């Protein structure tokens, strides 16, 4: 048979819409603060990063501190071009969610830290307990750049506190690195104390007699402790490298301060390890308690089933079709049989109650 001619499409010609152009966000939108510090004191006025670096390069005791929040690739590229940052470090700063580490590119140090924040919650609810973020710090001969990802752990308070200590700022850009690291580790301590309170409350609930404990809430707390440990523990080697590696461009006085930060970090890491062990014990205790509760429930069910079996058996016997049965045709037969059922059930109930089955 002859083939039919191809009919035209009712949809019309297919058109592909061109991709929308990417709108470039100005770099200034990502800059939280930009300050120039001379001999430990901040210069008055507002500076762009180019102006600040030009001002800081005029003197050896001068540096610029630029704070960024969630910069995109284009914004971070502009900052990298101004301050001469290495492309690999810039890529890590844009992506975020990096493992804590310390890298050196010539005279530039790049420190990555994970930030943590405690979320208020009901101890028996299944919810997030610890939020995490990132803070990266670049330090060079005349600059310090902090890059923050996440809505918590702001650095405005750190800047104000550090500006109140000119003798600290005179030590150069690495003083900013120490102040930020100290702030992050202090937040670790605060979160660890809050988690410890949750664990103590959970222990009290587990070991309180006749209390009902949801095993899911313990598993949730244990998972959050694991997340906290992953954020906190890897920062130890970078801090130790800053303290012990004499080739790092870190002043001697800053090393002393960083040693104290490293000690606090070691202490909080040990506490978090203890939390994990405690929660493992709580899981085992909760499972054992649930098993005991189930055994108690089964004993109660068996006791009530035994009491129900007595009247069931007697009613079954009298339900058989025999003419000659005891008290079958007596007027008091029904009350007597019911009384016997009640007496036998009462004796069983008394026996089970004495043995603490019910």
GROMACS .gro file of N, CA, C and O in nm, residues 248-289:
model
  168
  248UNK      N    1   5.730   2.792   5.976
  248UNK     CA    2   5.609   2.868   5.948
  248UNK      C    3   5.632   3.016   5.981
  248UNK      O    4   5.698   3.048   6.080
  249UNK      N    5   5.579   3.106   5.898
  249UNK     CA    6   5.595   3.250   5.925
  249UNK      C    7   5.503   3.296   6.038
  249UNK      O    8   5.409   3.374   6.018
  250UNK      N    9   5.531   3.248   6.158
  250UNK     CA   10   5.449   3.279   6.275
  250UNK      C   11   5.542   3.338   6.382
  250UNK      O   12   5.641   3.274   6.420
  251UNK      N   13   5.514   3.457   6.433
  251UNK     CA   14   5.599   3.514   6.538
  251UNK      C   15   5.601   3.428   6.663
  251UNK      O   16   5.507   3.351   6.691
  252UNK      N   17   5.710   3.440   6.737
  252UNK     CA   18   5.729   3.359   6.857
  252UNK      C   19   5.619   3.383   6.958
  252UNK      O   20   5.569   3.289   7.023
  253UNK      N   21   5.576   3.507   6.976
  253UNK     CA   22   5.473   3.538   7.073
  253UNK      C   23   5.340   3.477   7.033
  253UNK      O   24   5.263   3.428   7.119
  254UNK      N   25   5.310   3.474   6.903
  254UNK     CA   26   5.185   3.413   6.856
  254UNK      C   27   5.189   3.262   6.879
  254UNK      O   28   5.085   3.200   6.909
  255UNK      N   29   5.307   3.201   6.866
  255UNK     CA   30   5.317   3.056   6.892
  255UNK      C   31   5.276   3.023   7.035
  255UNK      O   32   5.213   2.920   7.059
  256UNK      N   33   5.310   3.111   7.129
  256UNK     CA   34   5.272   3.087   7.267
  256UNK      C   35   5.120   3.090   7.282
  256UNK      O   36   5.061   3.006   7.352
  257UNK      N   37   5.056   3.185   7.219
  257UNK     CA   38   4.910   3.190   7.224
  257UNK      C   39   4.847   3.070   7.154
  257UNK      O   40   4.747   3.014   7.201
  258UNK      N   41   4.905   3.032   7.041
  258UNK     CA   42   4.851   2.917   6.967
  258UNK      C   43   4.869   2.787   7.045
  258UNK      O   44   4.789   2.694   7.031
  259UNK      N   45   4.973   2.779   7.127
  259UNK     CA   46   4.992   2.660   7.211
  259UNK      C   47   4.876   2.645   7.309
  259UNK      O   48   4.828   2.534   7.334
  260UNK      N   49   4.830   2.757   7.362
  260UNK     CA   50   4.715   2.752   7.452
  260UNK      C   51   4.589   2.709   7.378
  260UNK      O   52   4.508   2.631   7.429
  261UNK      N   53   4.571   2.758   7.255
  261UNK     CA   54   4.456   2.716   7.174
  261UNK      C   55   4.462   2.567   7.145
  261UNK      O   56   4.361   2.496   7.152
  262UNK      N   57   4.582   2.518   7.113
  262UNK     CA   58   4.598   2.375   7.084
  262UNK      C   59   4.567   2.291   7.207
  262UNK      O   60   4.507   2.182   7.197
  263UNK      N   61   4.605   2.338   7.326
  263UNK     CA   62   4.573   2.264   7.449
  263UNK      C   63   4.423   2.256   7.471
  263UNK      O   64   4.369   2.151   7.508
  264UNK      N   65   4.353   2.368   7.451
  264UNK     CA   66   4.208   2.366   7.466
  264UNK      C   67   4.143   2.273   7.363
  264UNK      O   68   4.047   2.203   7.395
  265UNK      N   69   4.198   2.272   7.243
  265UNK     CA   70   4.143   2.184   7.139
  265UNK      C   71   4.163   2.038   7.177
  265UNK      O   72   4.073   1.954   7.159
  266UNK      N   73   4.279   2.004   7.230
  266UNK     CA   74   4.304   1.866   7.272
  266UNK      C   75   4.207   1.824   7.381
  266UNK      O   76   4.154   1.712   7.381
  267UNK      N   77   4.181   1.915   7.475
  267UNK     CA   78   4.089   1.884   7.584
  267UNK      C   79   3.948   1.859   7.534
  267UNK      O   80   3.883   1.762   7.573
  268UNK      N   81   3.899   1.945   7.444
  268UNK     CA   82   3.762   1.927   7.395
  268UNK      C   83   3.751   1.803   7.308
  268UNK      O   84   3.648   1.734   7.307
  269UNK      N   85   3.858   1.768   7.236
  269UNK     CA   86   3.856   1.645   7.156
  269UNK      C   87   3.844   1.522   7.245
  269UNK      O   88   3.771   1.427   7.214
  270UNK      N   89   3.916   1.523   7.356
  270UNK     CA   90   3.906   1.411   7.450
  270UNK      C   91   3.766   1.401   7.509
  270UNK      O   92   3.713   1.290   7.527
  271UNK      N   93   3.704   1.516   7.538
  271UNK     CA   94   3.568   1.514   7.591
  271UNK      C   95   3.471   1.455   7.489
  271UNK      O   96   3.382   1.377   7.525
  272UNK      N   97   3.486   1.491   7.362
  272UNK     CA   98   3.396   1.440   7.259
  272UNK      C   99   3.413   1.289   7.243
  272UNK      O  100   3.316   1.215   7.222
  273UNK      N  101   3.537   1.241   7.252
  273UNK     CA  102   3.560   1.096   7.247
  273UNK      C  103   3.490   1.026   7.363
  273UNK      O  104   3.431   0.918   7.347
  274UNK      N  105   3.496   1.088   7.480
  274UNK     CA  106   3.426   1.033   7.596
  274UNK      C  107   3.274   1.033   7.574
  274UNK      O  108   3.205   0.940   7.615
  275UNK      N  109   3.222   1.137   7.508
  275UNK     CA  110   3.079   1.140   7.478
  275UNK      C  111   3.037   1.021   7.393
  275UNK      O  112   2.933   0.958   7.418
  276UNK      N  113   3.118   0.989   7.294
  276UNK     CA  114   3.086   0.877   7.206
  276UNK      C  115   3.081   0.747   7.284
  276UNK      O  116   2.992   0.663   7.265
  277UNK      N  117   3.178   0.729   7.372
  277UNK     CA  118   3.181   0.607   7.452
  277UNK      C  119   3.061   0.601   7.548
  277UNK      O  120   3.001   0.495   7.568
  278UNK      N  121   3.027   0.715   7.608
  278UNK     CA  122   2.913   0.718   7.699
  278UNK      C  123   2.783   0.684   7.628
  278UNK      O  124   2.699   0.610   7.681
  279UNK      N  125   2.766   0.738   7.507
  279UNK     CA  126   2.644   0.711   7.433
  279UNK      C  127   2.636   0.565   7.388
  279UNK      O  128   2.527   0.508   7.382
  280UNK      N  129   2.750   0.505   7.358
  280UNK     CA  130   2.750   0.362   7.325
  280UNK      C  131   2.702   0.280   7.445
  280UNK      O  132   2.623   0.186   7.431
  281UNK      N  133   2.749   0.319   7.566
  281UNK     CA  134   2.699   0.252   7.685
  281UNK      C  135   2.552   0.277   7.709
  281UNK      O  136   2.478   0.187   7.752
  282UNK      N  137   2.505   0.400   7.678
  282UNK     CA  138   2.363   0.430   7.694
  282UNK      C  139   2.277   0.349   7.599
  282UNK      O  140   2.166   0.307   7.635
  283UNK      N  141   2.326   0.330   7.478
  283UNK     CA  142   2.251   0.248   7.381
  283UNK      C  143   2.233   0.107   7.434
  283UNK      O  144   2.123   0.050   7.431
  284UNK      N  145   2.343   0.049   7.486
  284UNK     CA  146   2.334  -0.087   7.541
  284UNK      C  147   2.241  -0.092   7.662
  284UNK      O  148   2.161  -0.186   7.678
  285UNK      N  149   2.250   0.010   7.749
  285UNK     CA  150   2.163   0.013   7.866
  285UNK      C  151   2.016   0.029   7.826
  285UNK      O  152   1.928  -0.035   7.884
  286UNK      N  153   1.990   0.114   7.726
  286UNK     CA  154   1.852   0.134   7.681
  286UNK      C  155   1.796   0.007   7.619
  286UNK      O  156   1.679  -0.028   7.641
  287UNK      N  157   1.879  -0.061   7.540
  287UNK     CA  158   1.832  -0.186   7.480
  287UNK      C  159   1.803  -0.291   7.587
  287UNK      O  160   1.703  -0.364   7.578
  288UNK      N  161   1.889  -0.298   7.691
  288UNK     CA  162   1.864  -0.392   7.800
  288UNK      C  163   1.736  -0.356   7.875
  288UNK      O  164   1.657  -0.444   7.913
  289UNK      N  165   1.715  -0.225   7.895
  289UNK     CA  166   1.594  -0.182   7.965
  289UNK      C  167   1.469  -0.213   7.883
  289UNK      O  168   1.366  -0.255   7.939
   0.00000   0.00000   0.00000
